Amino acid sequence: MKKLLLFLLCFVFLSTYILQAQTSITDSGKKTEKTTKTKKPKKEKSEVRTGWTFGILPSVAYDADKGFQYGVLANVYDFGDGSVYPEYFHSLYFEAAYTTKRSGLFRFAYDSKYLIPGHRLKIDVSYLPDALCDFYGYNGYQTVYNGGWAKKKYTDTYISRAFYKSRRDLLRVAADMDGSIGGSQWYWNAGIGMLGFQIGRVNLDMINRNKKPENMLPDVEGLYEKYTKWGVIAPNEANGGWHPYLRGGLSYDSRDRQQNTHKGMNAEIFWTYNAAFGEDKDFNNLMLNASFRHFVPVYKDYITFAYRVATQLTVAGNSPFYLSNYYNNLFIQRVLYEGLGGGNTVRGVLRNRITAPGYAFANVEFRFKICKFDIGKEHFFIGLNPFVDAGMVLQPYRLDERTIRQNIAANDPDFDISQLENYLVFDNRANVYRPHLAGGLGLKLMMNDNFVLSVDWAVPFDKRDNDGLANIYVKMGYMF
């Protein structure tokens, strides 16, 4: 906790003073007015930003599931003549970072509503290696979570910190566009991209490199390896695959702004066709996503009630587990949306705790602005956000107990079959559809209605989602 507080203080300090040094660049062809003898009036605090602004920051963050993040990020905004402020004409974003739990982030993103007049274009190119990606099995509570198996402090039950882990590397290239329908608040949406997954068991040689013997992870089978042996994970999905995709849909947007939204609604419905190559051709599928976000002003711009409900369903074909864990978005804002559980869907619940072909989730929060202030030309505010999150399985994986027992007998004869109940629950189907709930409090620091540092503290309501322990997430931007 002391390390976390130190990271947060450093981040706030650097974000305040480095961003204060942002440069504003005026167009070279713009003529300046002649000065007169009369004094110019003082600039109002509400003065808009114009021209280009450029900021470089250390990419310092914390996620309870991924650990401390360290690296560098840069964001370039073009506000032009300020006529669309706090919106921007162009945004270019660069980030390279790594976390203490062996998760990497290398990303470029471009966003503009004005490169192609009347259309929004967003491009994302990301490489996301994850040496210790969370894997907690299928169907939420149908898979038993034994926290003591993965935590060394429980010496009597400890197996390995990597027991609920696998290796996952993701290469993503995406381009998304929308356009207004007849100048209304309704939009058509289209996207194209490629997702390349490499999946496997944790590379213990790499994890244990240069570690003291007492800190090395033991060479034991984790849940991912057991699921592979037991046939729960099919052979043609066990190592990942390449999936080009096409996306299309409709959306409605009446929000007053995209970041720091105070009022309005945003609704989306879209379909994503994921193709597959080679041995993965069985995993061609069609997914349906729908979401509704509503922002209700309660008191001026100081208090806003915000909520989101969303679902992802596999409506045709089969979805490999790694695609089920990838939550589709029309426009990629955060680095990776994983479902369900974690800092982007159900805060407080373990990342990827709920893996299923179809699920739904909801987020409800109040957004309070408790302090506004200026530093130089930059406008800041500090906010508090109490929230409750929930998620549940709608389309489960069909796990047949007899088949699994047969596969164990054939492929894992050393496994004590009487211990299967410590892994999977077959006699209570209600466990599959039981909601996963969590709640907590968020702290926000925003600059110029665009740059948001977000700190969320959340605790699950059921200890089967994380032993009842609280999680902390330090990220950029609001979750929705």
Short mmCIF file of C-alpha atoms in Angstrom, two decimals:
data_model
loop_
_atom_site.label_atom_id
_atom_site.label_comp_id
_atom_site.label_asym_id
_atom_site.label_seq_id
_atom_site.Cartn_x
_atom_site.Cartn_y
_atom_site.Cartn_z
CA MET A 1 0.00 0.00 0.00
CA LYS A 2 2.88 2.40 0.72
CA LYS A 3 4.28 1.75 -2.75
CA LEU A 4 0.87 2.43 -4.27
CA LEU A 5 0.51 5.75 -2.45
CA LEU A 6 4.01 6.76 -3.56
CA PHE A 7 3.15 5.96 -7.17
CA LEU A 8 -0.07 7.98 -6.97
CA LEU A 9 1.67 11.00 -5.46
CA CYS A 10 4.37 10.88 -8.13
CA PHE A 11 1.76 10.57 -10.87
CA VAL A 12 -0.31 13.51 -9.64
CA PHE A 13 2.80 15.65 -9.16
CA LEU A 14 4.14 14.90 -12.63
CA SER A 15 0.77 15.24 -14.34
CA THR A 16 0.31 18.67 -12.77
CA TYR A 17 3.72 20.09 -13.58
CA ILE A 18 4.62 18.36 -16.83
CA LEU A 19 1.25 19.02 -18.42
CA GLN A 20 1.53 22.60 -17.25
CA ALA A 21 4.45 22.87 -19.65
CA GLN A 22 2.38 21.86 -22.66
CA THR A 23 3.12 23.90 -25.75
CA SER A 24 0.43 25.67 -27.75
CA ILE A 25 1.30 25.94 -31.44
CA THR A 26 -0.60 28.33 -33.67
CA ASP A 27 -1.00 27.77 -37.40
CA SER A 28 1.89 29.26 -39.35
CA GLY A 29 -0.42 30.96 -41.81
CA LYS A 30 -2.44 32.68 -39.11
CA LYS A 31 -1.98 36.46 -39.01
CA THR A 32 -1.50 38.17 -35.68
CA GLU A 33 -3.32 41.33 -34.81
CA LYS A 34 -1.43 44.57 -34.21
CA THR A 35 -1.17 45.57 -30.62
CA THR A 36 -2.75 48.76 -29.40
CA LYS A 37 -1.93 51.03 -26.50
CA THR A 38 -4.98 49.88 -24.59
CA LYS A 39 -4.52 47.05 -22.15
CA LYS A 40 -6.05 43.75 -23.05
CA PRO A 41 -8.62 42.41 -20.63
CA LYS A 42 -7.57 39.58 -18.39
CA LYS A 43 -8.31 36.12 -19.73
CA GLU A 44 -11.29 34.42 -18.20
CA LYS A 45 -10.88 31.09 -16.49
CA SER A 46 -13.33 29.60 -18.94
CA GLU A 47 -11.08 30.48 -21.92
CA VAL A 48 -10.91 27.57 -24.34
CA ARG A 49 -7.72 25.83 -25.46
CA THR A 50 -6.55 26.46 -29.03
CA GLY A 51 -3.86 25.08 -31.31
CA TRP A 52 -1.79 22.02 -30.57
CA THR A 53 -1.00 20.80 -27.07
CA PHE A 54 1.60 18.19 -26.35
CA GLY A 55 2.21 16.30 -23.13
CA ILE A 56 4.62 13.56 -22.14
CA LEU A 57 4.03 11.65 -18.93
CA PRO A 58 5.40 8.63 -17.16
CA SER A 59 2.91 5.82 -17.70
CA VAL A 60 2.45 5.08 -14.01
CA ALA A 61 -0.62 3.10 -13.00
CA TYR A 62 -1.80 0.27 -10.81
CA ASP A 63 -4.23 -2.57 -11.39
CA ALA A 64 -4.88 -5.15 -8.71
CA ASP A 65 -4.87 -7.83 -11.42
CA LYS A 66 -1.80 -6.64 -13.34
CA GLY A 67 0.39 -4.93 -10.75
CA PHE A 68 2.28 -1.63 -10.95
CA GLN A 69 2.66 -0.19 -14.44
CA TYR A 70 5.71 1.82 -15.46
CA GLY A 71 6.59 3.34 -18.82
CA VAL A 72 5.92 6.47 -20.85
CA LEU A 73 2.95 7.93 -22.71
CA ALA A 74 2.44 10.94 -24.92
CA ASN A 75 -0.77 12.60 -26.10
CA VAL A 76 -0.98 15.23 -28.82
CA TYR A 77 -4.22 17.22 -29.18
CA ASP A 78 -5.14 19.68 -31.90
CA PHE A 79 -7.85 22.03 -30.61
CA GLY A 80 -7.63 24.19 -33.74
CA ASP A 81 -9.35 27.55 -33.30
CA GLY A 82 -11.09 26.30 -30.15
CA SER A 83 -14.50 26.28 -31.79
CA VAL A 84 -15.18 22.68 -30.77
CA TYR A 85 -13.50 22.76 -27.33
CA PRO A 86 -13.53 20.66 -25.14
CA GLU A 87 -13.64 18.36 -28.18
CA TYR A 88 -10.54 18.28 -30.39
CA PHE A 89 -9.81 18.12 -34.10
CA HIS A 90 -7.14 15.43 -33.86
CA SER A 91 -5.70 13.25 -31.11
CA LEU A 92 -2.57 11.08 -31.35
CA TYR A 93 -1.73 8.82 -28.45
CA PHE A 94 1.43 6.79 -27.84
CA GLU A 95 2.20 4.50 -24.92
CA ALA A 96 4.82 1.93 -24.01
CA ALA A 97 4.67 0.33 -20.58
CA TYR A 98 5.14 -2.84 -18.57
CA THR A 99 3.77 -4.06 -15.26
CA THR A 100 5.29 -5.86 -12.32
CA LYS A 101 3.01 -8.83 -13.05
CA ARG A 102 4.52 -9.26 -16.52
CA SER A 103 1.85 -7.54 -18.58
CA GLY A 104 3.00 -5.30 -21.44
CA LEU A 105 1.45 -2.44 -23.37
CA PHE A 106 2.69 -0.98 -26.66
CA ARG A 107 0.05 1.15 -28.34
CA PHE A 108 -0.65 3.85 -30.93
CA ALA A 109 -4.14 5.37 -31.27
CA TYR A 110 -5.51 8.09 -33.55
CA ASP A 111 -8.91 9.75 -33.14
CA SER A 112 -10.58 12.47 -35.21
CA LYS A 113 -14.02 13.68 -36.21
CA TYR A 114 -12.59 16.10 -38.76
CA LEU A 115 -10.06 14.21 -40.90
CA ILE A 116 -13.00 12.94 -42.94
CA PRO A 117 -15.68 15.64 -42.57
CA GLY A 118 -18.86 14.33 -41.01
CA HIS A 119 -17.26 11.07 -39.87
CA ARG A 120 -15.32 9.92 -36.86
CA LEU A 121 -12.25 7.79 -37.54
CA LYS A 122 -10.34 5.87 -34.88
CA ILE A 123 -7.27 3.73 -35.54
CA ASP A 124 -5.63 1.47 -32.98
CA VAL A 125 -2.46 -0.62 -33.26
CA SER A 126 -1.52 -2.49 -30.10
CA TYR A 127 0.75 -5.30 -28.97
CA LEU A 128 -0.22 -6.62 -25.55
CA PRO A 129 1.97 -9.40 -24.14
CA ASP A 130 0.81 -10.93 -20.87
CA ALA A 131 3.04 -13.55 -19.25
CA LEU A 132 0.63 -14.08 -16.34
CA CYS A 133 -2.86 -13.67 -17.80
CA ASP A 134 -5.67 -14.58 -15.42
CA PHE A 135 -7.60 -17.77 -16.18
CA TYR A 136 -10.28 -18.83 -13.68
CA GLY A 137 -12.17 -21.34 -15.78
CA TYR A 138 -15.64 -21.24 -17.31
CA ASN A 139 -19.10 -20.04 -16.33
CA GLY A 140 -18.34 -17.96 -13.26
CA TYR A 141 -19.37 -19.71 -10.07
CA GLN A 142 -19.54 -23.10 -11.80
CA THR A 143 -15.74 -23.03 -11.54
CA VAL A 144 -14.57 -23.07 -7.91
CA TYR A 145 -12.04 -20.39 -7.00
CA ASN A 146 -9.58 -21.48 -4.31
CA GLY A 147 -7.61 -18.37 -3.41
CA GLY A 148 -5.32 -20.30 -1.08
CA TRP A 149 -3.93 -22.30 -4.00
CA ALA A 150 -2.42 -19.16 -5.55
CA LYS A 151 -1.37 -17.18 -2.47
CA LYS A 152 1.88 -18.09 -0.76
CA LYS A 153 0.73 -16.80 2.62
CA TYR A 154 -1.62 -19.79 2.83
CA THR A 155 1.21 -22.26 3.37
CA ASP A 156 -1.07 -25.26 4.00
CA THR A 157 -2.87 -25.01 0.65
CA TYR A 158 -0.47 -23.04 -1.57
CA ILE A 159 0.28 -24.60 -4.97
CA SER A 160 1.64 -21.77 -7.15
CA ARG A 161 1.08 -18.09 -7.81
CA ALA A 162 0.72 -19.11 -11.46
CA PHE A 163 -2.00 -21.73 -10.83
CA TYR A 164 -4.74 -19.45 -12.19
CA LYS A 165 -2.57 -18.03 -14.98
CA SER A 166 -1.76 -18.66 -18.63
CA ARG A 167 0.38 -16.90 -21.20
CA ARG A 168 -1.43 -14.66 -23.68
CA ASP A 169 0.03 -12.35 -26.32
CA LEU A 170 -2.38 -10.22 -28.34
CA LEU A 171 -1.68 -8.24 -31.51
CA ARG A 172 -4.56 -5.95 -32.49
CA VAL A 173 -5.01 -3.75 -35.54
CA ALA A 174 -8.33 -1.93 -35.74
CA ALA A 175 -9.97 0.85 -37.74
CA ASP A 176 -13.46 2.10 -36.86
CA MET A 177 -15.63 4.79 -38.41
CA ASP A 178 -19.07 6.26 -37.93
CA GLY A 179 -21.23 8.84 -39.66
CA SER A 180 -24.40 10.70 -38.83
CA ILE A 181 -27.62 9.54 -40.45
CA GLY A 182 -29.24 12.57 -42.03
CA GLY A 183 -27.50 14.96 -39.65
CA SER A 184 -29.34 13.46 -36.67
CA GLN A 185 -28.00 11.98 -33.43
CA TRP A 186 -28.25 8.53 -34.97
CA TYR A 187 -25.07 7.07 -36.47
CA TRP A 188 -24.03 4.14 -38.61
CA ASN A 189 -20.90 2.32 -37.47
CA ALA A 190 -18.41 0.15 -39.32
CA GLY A 191 -15.10 -1.42 -38.41
CA ILE A 192 -12.43 -3.78 -39.66
CA GLY A 193 -9.52 -5.33 -37.87
CA MET A 194 -7.41 -8.29 -36.90
CA LEU A 195 -6.94 -10.02 -33.55
CA GLY A 196 -3.98 -12.36 -33.18
CA PHE A 197 -3.84 -14.44 -29.98
CA GLN A 198 -0.98 -16.64 -28.84
CA ILE A 199 -2.00 -18.74 -25.84
CA GLY A 200 -0.03 -21.23 -23.78
CA ARG A 201 1.12 -22.31 -20.36
CA VAL A 202 3.11 -19.85 -18.27
CA ASN A 203 6.77 -19.66 -19.29
CA LEU A 204 8.26 -20.52 -15.91
CA ASP A 205 11.85 -20.28 -17.16
CA MET A 206 11.27 -16.63 -18.02
CA ILE A 207 9.34 -15.87 -14.83
CA ASN A 208 11.96 -17.51 -12.60
CA ARG A 209 14.94 -15.93 -14.31
CA ASN A 210 17.32 -14.22 -11.84
CA LYS A 211 15.07 -15.04 -8.88
CA LYS A 212 16.23 -16.46 -5.58
CA PRO A 213 15.35 -20.16 -5.13
CA GLU A 214 12.78 -19.41 -2.42
CA ASN A 215 10.97 -17.00 -4.76
CA MET A 216 10.80 -19.27 -7.81
CA LEU A 217 7.45 -20.57 -9.00
CA PRO A 218 7.18 -24.38 -8.82
CA ASP A 219 6.79 -26.39 -12.02
CA VAL A 220 3.22 -27.60 -11.46
CA GLU A 221 0.16 -27.77 -13.67
CA GLY A 222 -2.18 -24.83 -13.49
CA LEU A 223 -5.89 -24.69 -14.26
CA TYR A 224 -5.23 -23.90 -17.94
CA GLU A 225 -3.18 -27.09 -18.36
CA LYS A 226 -5.80 -29.15 -16.53
CA TYR A 227 -8.62 -27.76 -18.70
CA THR A 228 -6.56 -28.67 -21.76
CA LYS A 229 -5.94 -32.24 -20.54
CA TRP A 230 -9.57 -32.69 -19.54
CA GLY A 231 -10.86 -31.55 -22.94
CA VAL A 232 -12.64 -28.53 -21.47
CA ILE A 233 -10.40 -26.42 -23.71
CA ALA A 234 -10.47 -27.92 -27.21
CA PRO A 235 -7.11 -28.68 -28.89
CA ASN A 236 -7.76 -26.22 -31.72
CA GLU A 237 -8.27 -23.30 -29.32
CA ALA A 238 -5.63 -24.13 -26.71
CA ASN A 239 -2.87 -22.14 -28.46
CA GLY A 240 -4.91 -19.20 -29.73
CA GLY A 241 -5.40 -18.13 -33.33
CA TRP A 242 -5.76 -15.31 -35.84
CA HIS A 243 -9.16 -13.71 -36.32
CA PRO A 244 -9.85 -11.00 -38.91
CA TYR A 245 -13.17 -9.35 -38.23
CA LEU A 246 -15.82 -7.10 -39.75
CA ARG A 247 -18.15 -5.00 -37.63
CA GLY A 248 -21.27 -2.97 -38.29
CA GLY A 249 -24.12 -1.44 -36.35
CA LEU A 250 -26.11 1.56 -35.23
CA SER A 251 -25.69 3.98 -32.37
CA TYR A 252 -27.46 6.95 -30.82
CA ASP A 253 -25.52 9.68 -29.04
CA SER A 254 -26.96 12.75 -27.34
CA ARG A 255 -24.13 13.25 -24.83
CA ASP A 256 -22.92 16.79 -24.27
CA ARG A 257 -19.30 15.56 -24.48
CA GLN A 258 -17.42 12.29 -24.72
CA GLN A 259 -15.21 12.75 -21.67
CA ASN A 260 -16.62 14.02 -18.40
CA THR A 261 -20.15 13.57 -19.72
CA HIS A 262 -22.73 15.53 -17.74
CA LYS A 263 -25.95 14.72 -19.56
CA GLY A 264 -27.28 12.70 -22.46
CA MET A 265 -27.54 9.12 -23.64
CA ASN A 266 -25.47 6.77 -25.73
CA ALA A 267 -26.92 3.51 -27.09
CA GLU A 268 -25.19 1.00 -29.34
CA ILE A 269 -26.10 -2.22 -31.09
CA PHE A 270 -23.65 -3.90 -33.44
CA TRP A 271 -22.59 -7.25 -34.86
CA THR A 272 -19.04 -8.57 -35.20
CA TYR A 273 -18.16 -11.39 -37.56
CA ASN A 274 -14.95 -13.09 -36.45
CA ALA A 275 -13.31 -15.26 -39.10
CA ALA A 276 -10.68 -17.88 -38.35
CA PHE A 277 -7.76 -19.50 -40.16
CA GLY A 278 -6.45 -23.05 -40.43
CA GLU A 279 -7.31 -25.36 -37.56
CA ASP A 280 -9.29 -22.55 -35.97
CA LYS A 281 -11.85 -22.46 -38.79
CA ASP A 282 -14.38 -24.07 -36.45
CA PHE A 283 -14.38 -20.78 -34.56
CA ASN A 284 -15.96 -18.57 -37.19
CA ASN A 285 -18.68 -16.80 -35.23
CA LEU A 286 -21.07 -13.88 -35.13
CA MET A 287 -21.31 -11.84 -31.93
CA LEU A 288 -23.96 -9.33 -30.91
CA ASN A 289 -23.17 -6.41 -28.61
CA ALA A 290 -25.63 -3.94 -27.15
CA SER A 291 -25.10 -1.23 -24.56
CA PHE A 292 -26.95 1.72 -23.08
CA ARG A 293 -25.30 4.56 -21.16
CA HIS A 294 -27.30 7.32 -19.51
CA PHE A 295 -26.02 10.45 -17.78
CA VAL A 296 -28.51 12.38 -15.66
CA PRO A 297 -27.57 15.82 -14.27
CA VAL A 298 -28.58 16.08 -10.62
CA TYR A 299 -27.13 19.46 -9.62
CA LYS A 300 -25.64 21.82 -12.23
CA ASP A 301 -22.41 20.23 -13.43
CA TYR A 302 -21.36 19.19 -9.92
CA ILE A 303 -23.39 15.98 -9.52
CA THR A 304 -24.20 13.46 -12.26
CA PHE A 305 -25.93 10.10 -11.98
CA ALA A 306 -24.48 7.69 -14.55
CA TYR A 307 -25.21 4.09 -15.40
CA ARG A 308 -24.42 1.55 -18.12
CA VAL A 309 -25.98 -1.79 -19.03
CA ALA A 310 -24.35 -3.96 -21.68
CA THR A 311 -24.32 -7.45 -23.12
CA GLN A 312 -22.22 -9.59 -25.45
CA LEU A 313 -23.77 -12.71 -26.99
CA THR A 314 -22.55 -15.34 -29.45
CA VAL A 315 -25.47 -15.62 -31.86
CA ALA A 316 -23.92 -18.00 -34.42
CA GLY A 317 -20.92 -20.30 -34.54
CA ASN A 318 -18.55 -21.12 -31.70
CA SER A 319 -16.44 -18.77 -29.62
CA PRO A 320 -13.02 -19.88 -28.31
CA PHE A 321 -12.47 -18.97 -24.69
CA TYR A 322 -9.96 -16.21 -25.47
CA LEU A 323 -12.45 -14.44 -27.77
CA SER A 324 -15.16 -14.81 -25.13
CA ASN A 325 -12.84 -12.92 -22.78
CA TYR A 326 -12.42 -10.10 -25.33
CA TYR A 327 -15.20 -7.53 -24.99
CA ASN A 328 -15.98 -5.90 -28.35
CA ASN A 329 -16.19 -2.10 -28.64
CA LEU A 330 -17.19 0.21 -31.45
CA PHE A 331 -14.41 2.61 -30.53
CA ILE A 332 -11.46 1.45 -28.44
CA GLN A 333 -10.87 3.89 -25.59
CA ARG A 334 -9.02 1.90 -22.96
CA VAL A 335 -6.26 -0.50 -23.88
CA LEU A 336 -8.19 -3.73 -23.40
CA TYR A 337 -11.74 -4.55 -22.37
CA GLU A 338 -11.85 -7.97 -20.80
CA GLY A 339 -14.99 -9.67 -19.70
CA LEU A 340 -16.08 -10.19 -17.17
CA GLY A 341 -14.28 -8.93 -14.10
CA GLY A 342 -11.56 -6.38 -13.55
CA GLY A 343 -11.13 -2.64 -13.88
CA ASN A 344 -13.00 -2.26 -17.19
CA THR A 345 -16.22 -4.19 -16.58
CA VAL A 346 -16.91 -5.35 -13.00
CA ARG A 347 -14.49 -3.66 -10.63
CA GLY A 348 -13.56 -5.65 -7.53
CA VAL A 349 -14.15 -9.02 -9.22
CA LEU A 350 -11.07 -10.85 -10.47
CA ARG A 351 -10.12 -10.21 -14.08
CA ASN A 352 -11.63 -12.88 -16.37
CA ARG A 353 -13.46 -14.45 -13.42
CA ILE A 354 -16.52 -14.92 -15.65
CA THR A 355 -15.72 -16.56 -19.00
CA ALA A 356 -18.70 -17.53 -21.15
CA PRO A 357 -19.95 -17.14 -24.76
CA GLY A 358 -22.61 -14.68 -23.58
CA TYR A 359 -22.93 -12.36 -20.60
CA ALA A 360 -24.32 -9.06 -19.36
CA PHE A 361 -23.07 -6.46 -16.90
CA ALA A 362 -24.07 -3.14 -15.37
CA ASN A 363 -22.33 -0.19 -13.71
CA VAL A 364 -24.09 2.43 -11.59
CA GLU A 365 -22.36 5.45 -10.07
CA PHE A 366 -22.72 9.01 -8.84
CA ARG A 367 -20.12 11.49 -10.07
CA PHE A 368 -19.38 14.37 -7.70
CA LYS A 369 -17.12 17.33 -8.49
CA ILE A 370 -15.76 18.43 -5.14
CA CYS A 371 -13.06 20.91 -6.17
CA LYS A 372 -12.21 23.04 -9.21
CA PHE A 373 -8.97 24.97 -9.77
CA ASP A 374 -6.61 26.30 -12.46
CA ILE A 375 -2.86 25.90 -12.87
CA GLY A 376 -1.60 28.26 -15.53
CA LYS A 377 -3.80 27.79 -18.57
CA GLU A 378 -4.98 24.36 -17.53
CA HIS A 379 -8.38 23.73 -15.90
CA PHE A 380 -8.60 20.97 -13.27
CA PHE A 381 -11.18 19.38 -11.03
CA ILE A 382 -11.19 16.62 -8.42
CA GLY A 383 -14.14 14.25 -8.20
CA LEU A 384 -15.51 11.35 -6.15
CA ASN A 385 -17.51 8.44 -7.59
CA PRO A 386 -19.30 5.87 -5.40
CA PHE A 387 -20.36 2.91 -7.57
CA VAL A 388 -21.85 -0.58 -7.76
CA ASP A 389 -20.99 -3.06 -10.55
CA ALA A 390 -22.62 -6.37 -11.50
CA GLY A 391 -22.14 -9.10 -14.10
CA MET A 392 -23.69 -12.47 -14.93
CA VAL A 393 -23.55 -15.33 -17.43
CA LEU A 394 -26.32 -15.50 -20.05
CA GLN A 395 -24.88 -18.14 -22.39
CA PRO A 396 -22.74 -20.70 -20.54
CA TYR A 397 -20.30 -23.22 -21.92
CA ARG A 398 -21.93 -26.65 -21.80
CA LEU A 399 -19.75 -28.76 -19.51
CA ASP A 400 -20.69 -32.44 -19.48
CA GLU A 401 -19.58 -34.15 -16.27
CA ARG A 402 -19.45 -37.64 -17.78
CA THR A 403 -17.26 -36.53 -20.69
CA ILE A 404 -14.90 -34.64 -18.40
CA ARG A 405 -14.53 -37.66 -16.11
CA GLN A 406 -13.78 -39.86 -19.12
CA ASN A 407 -11.14 -37.42 -20.38
CA ILE A 408 -9.53 -37.28 -16.94
CA ALA A 409 -9.35 -41.08 -16.79
CA ALA A 410 -7.78 -41.23 -20.25
CA ASN A 411 -5.44 -38.21 -20.19
CA ASP A 412 -4.79 -37.41 -16.52
CA PRO A 413 -4.76 -40.75 -14.68
CA ASP A 414 -2.75 -39.38 -11.75
CA PHE A 415 -5.52 -36.91 -10.88
CA ASP A 416 -7.63 -37.87 -7.84
CA ILE A 417 -11.11 -37.85 -9.35
CA SER A 418 -12.65 -37.29 -5.92
CA GLN A 419 -11.08 -33.81 -6.01
CA LEU A 420 -13.06 -32.75 -9.11
CA GLU A 421 -15.61 -31.02 -6.88
CA ASN A 422 -12.84 -28.60 -5.85
CA TYR A 423 -12.67 -27.46 -9.48
CA LEU A 424 -16.18 -27.66 -10.95
CA VAL A 425 -19.74 -27.59 -9.60
CA PHE A 426 -22.19 -29.77 -11.55
CA ASP A 427 -25.05 -30.34 -9.11
CA ASN A 428 -26.27 -26.74 -8.87
CA ARG A 429 -27.01 -25.07 -12.20
CA ALA A 430 -28.07 -21.90 -10.39
CA ASN A 431 -24.38 -21.21 -9.75
CA VAL A 432 -23.90 -20.57 -13.46
CA TYR A 433 -26.41 -17.73 -13.57
CA ARG A 434 -25.76 -16.22 -10.14
CA PRO A 435 -24.83 -12.48 -10.45
CA HIS A 436 -21.36 -11.31 -9.46
CA LEU A 437 -21.58 -8.05 -7.47
CA ALA A 438 -19.05 -5.49 -6.23
CA GLY A 439 -19.01 -1.89 -5.01
CA GLY A 440 -16.55 0.84 -4.20
CA LEU A 441 -15.39 4.43 -4.53
CA GLY A 442 -13.51 6.29 -7.26
CA LEU A 443 -11.26 9.35 -7.15
CA LYS A 444 -10.79 11.43 -10.35
CA LEU A 445 -8.36 14.17 -11.35
CA MET A 446 -9.32 15.79 -14.67
CA MET A 447 -7.57 18.38 -16.82
CA ASN A 448 -9.26 20.36 -19.61
CA ASP A 449 -12.26 18.01 -19.70
CA ASN A 450 -10.19 15.43 -21.60
CA PHE A 451 -7.27 14.13 -19.53
CA VAL A 452 -8.56 12.02 -16.62
CA LEU A 453 -6.57 10.19 -13.95
CA SER A 454 -8.87 7.61 -12.36
CA VAL A 455 -8.35 5.71 -9.10
CA ASP A 456 -11.03 3.14 -8.22
CA TRP A 457 -11.24 1.08 -5.02
CA ALA A 458 -13.66 -1.86 -5.14
CA VAL A 459 -14.56 -4.91 -3.08
CA PRO A 460 -16.60 -7.96 -4.22
CA PHE A 461 -19.77 -8.83 -2.30
CA ASP A 462 -19.02 -12.57 -2.56
CA LYS A 463 -15.60 -13.86 -1.49
CA ARG A 464 -15.75 -16.47 -4.28
CA ASP A 465 -14.86 -13.57 -6.59
CA ASN A 466 -11.68 -12.55 -4.75
CA ASP A 467 -11.66 -13.90 -1.19
CA GLY A 468 -13.63 -10.76 -0.28
CA LEU A 469 -10.49 -8.62 -0.70
CA ALA A 470 -10.51 -5.06 -2.07
CA ASN A 471 -8.92 -4.22 -5.42
CA ILE A 472 -7.45 -0.89 -6.54
CA TYR A 473 -7.26 0.31 -10.15
CA VAL A 474 -5.34 3.37 -11.37
CA LYS A 475 -6.17 4.09 -15.01
CA MET A 476 -6.72 6.84 -17.56
CA GLY A 477 -10.27 7.99 -18.27
CA TYR A 478 -13.69 7.10 -16.91
CA MET A 479 -14.68 3.46 -17.25
CA PHE A 480 -17.69 4.54 -19.34
#
